[in-house]
Short mmCIF file of C-alpha atoms in Angstrom, two decimals:
data_model
loop_
_atom_site.label_atom_id
_atom_site.label_comp_id
_atom_site.label_asym_id
_atom_site.label_seq_id
_atom_site.Cartn_x
_atom_site.Cartn_y
_atom_site.Cartn_z
CA MET A 1173 52.96 -10.51 132.08
CA LYS A 1174 56.32 -8.87 131.40
CA GLN A 1175 56.28 -5.49 129.68
CA VAL A 1176 58.73 -5.09 126.80
CA THR A 1177 60.10 -1.65 125.97
CA ILE A 1178 61.37 -1.11 122.44
CA GLN A 1179 64.05 1.55 122.20
CA GLN A 1180 63.40 4.08 119.46
CA ARG A 1181 65.90 6.02 117.38
CA GLN A 1182 65.08 9.50 116.18
CA GLU A 1183 66.86 11.46 113.46
CA GLN A 1184 66.46 14.79 111.72
CA ILE A 1185 67.07 14.89 107.97
CA THR A 1186 67.53 18.26 106.25
CA TYR A 1187 67.82 18.81 102.51
CA PRO A 1188 68.51 22.54 101.97
CA ASN A 1189 65.85 24.21 99.77
CA LEU A 1190 63.96 20.98 99.09
CA PRO A 1191 60.36 21.80 98.09
CA LEU A 1192 57.44 20.73 100.28
CA ALA A 1193 56.15 18.26 97.68
CA VAL A 1194 59.51 16.47 97.52
CA TYR A 1195 59.78 16.31 101.33
CA ARG A 1196 56.36 14.64 101.27
CA GLU A 1197 57.60 12.23 98.62
CA VAL A 1198 60.66 11.32 100.70
CA ALA A 1199 58.44 10.80 103.76
CA ALA A 1200 56.07 8.56 101.78
CA HIS A 1201 58.95 6.44 100.50
CA LEU A 1202 60.48 6.06 103.96
CA GLN A 1203 57.14 5.10 105.50
CA GLN A 1204 56.98 2.11 103.16
CA ILE A 1205 59.83 0.58 105.19
CA PRO A 1206 58.35 -1.47 108.06
CA GLY A 1207 59.04 0.17 111.43
CA ILE A 1208 59.79 3.66 110.14
CA THR A 1209 57.56 6.64 110.85
CA THR A 1210 58.13 10.21 109.68
CA ARG A 1211 57.06 13.72 110.52
CA LEU A 1212 57.56 16.94 108.56
CA ILE A 1213 58.92 19.79 110.69
CA PRO A 1214 57.59 23.19 109.49
CA GLN A 1215 59.94 26.06 108.71
CA SER A 1216 60.70 28.07 111.86
CA SER A 1217 61.80 31.25 110.10
CA GLN A 1218 59.46 34.19 110.68
CA GLU A 1219 60.37 35.80 107.35
CA PHE A 1220 58.99 34.51 104.07
CA ASN A 1221 61.57 33.66 101.45
CA TYR A 1222 60.25 32.30 98.16
CA ALA A 1223 63.44 30.27 97.63
CA GLN A 1224 63.24 28.68 101.08
CA SER A 1225 61.37 25.42 101.66
CA GLN A 1226 58.17 25.42 103.70
CA VAL A 1227 59.67 22.46 105.56
CA GLU A 1228 62.67 22.82 107.85
CA SER A 1229 63.41 19.10 108.13
CA LEU A 1230 62.08 15.58 108.13
CA GLN A 1231 62.04 13.69 111.41
CA ILE A 1232 62.30 9.90 111.21
CA ASN A 1233 61.65 7.42 114.01
CA TYR A 1234 62.47 3.73 113.99
CA PRO A 1235 63.25 0.94 116.45
CA SER A 1236 66.90 0.69 117.46
CA ASP A 1237 66.84 -2.96 116.41
CA LEU A 1238 65.71 -2.16 112.85
CA ASN A 1239 66.87 -5.02 110.64
CA SER A 1240 69.77 -4.59 108.22
CA THR A 1241 67.57 -4.77 105.11
CA ALA A 1242 65.39 -1.91 106.37
CA LYS A 1243 68.49 0.12 107.32
CA GLN A 1244 69.88 -0.41 103.84
CA GLN A 1245 66.58 0.70 102.26
CA LEU A 1246 66.64 3.83 104.44
CA GLU A 1247 70.17 4.68 103.26
CA VAL A 1248 69.33 4.04 99.60
CA ILE A 1249 66.27 6.32 99.71
CA LEU A 1250 68.08 9.16 101.51
CA ASP A 1251 71.09 8.89 99.20
CA TYR A 1252 68.89 8.84 96.08
CA TYR A 1253 67.28 12.16 97.02
CA GLY A 1254 70.71 13.47 97.98
CA GLN A 1255 72.02 12.69 94.49
CA VAL A 1256 69.02 14.26 92.76
CA TYR A 1257 68.51 17.34 94.99
CA GLY A 1258 71.90 17.87 96.62
CA SER A 1259 73.53 16.74 99.83
CA TYR A 1260 71.59 16.42 103.06
CA ASP A 1261 72.33 16.80 106.75
CA ARG A 1262 71.51 13.92 109.08
CA LYS A 1263 71.46 14.46 112.83
CA SER A 1264 70.61 12.07 115.65
CA LEU A 1265 68.00 13.39 118.09
CA ASP A 1266 68.55 10.60 120.61
CA TRP A 1267 69.09 11.64 124.20
CA SER A 1268 71.58 8.89 124.97
#
């Protein structure tokens, strides 16, 4: 039996000062797209700042062959939260 390896893409999404509850909401919306998984990355700062989010970023993982409909849904969700809460930074974490 031949083993099939599915290449995964990994990205880091950061919305400056986005509250924890909204990061969770974004993650929940993205996880409704088949093939996408998410993980909240906790704040790494050692100093407490009330205005700073408890979450540093949102990590998303998905297969590199994610279909175009799912990719479009991903963009729509990220852009929606960007319009409501301000621009976001999107960085690829892929090694290649």
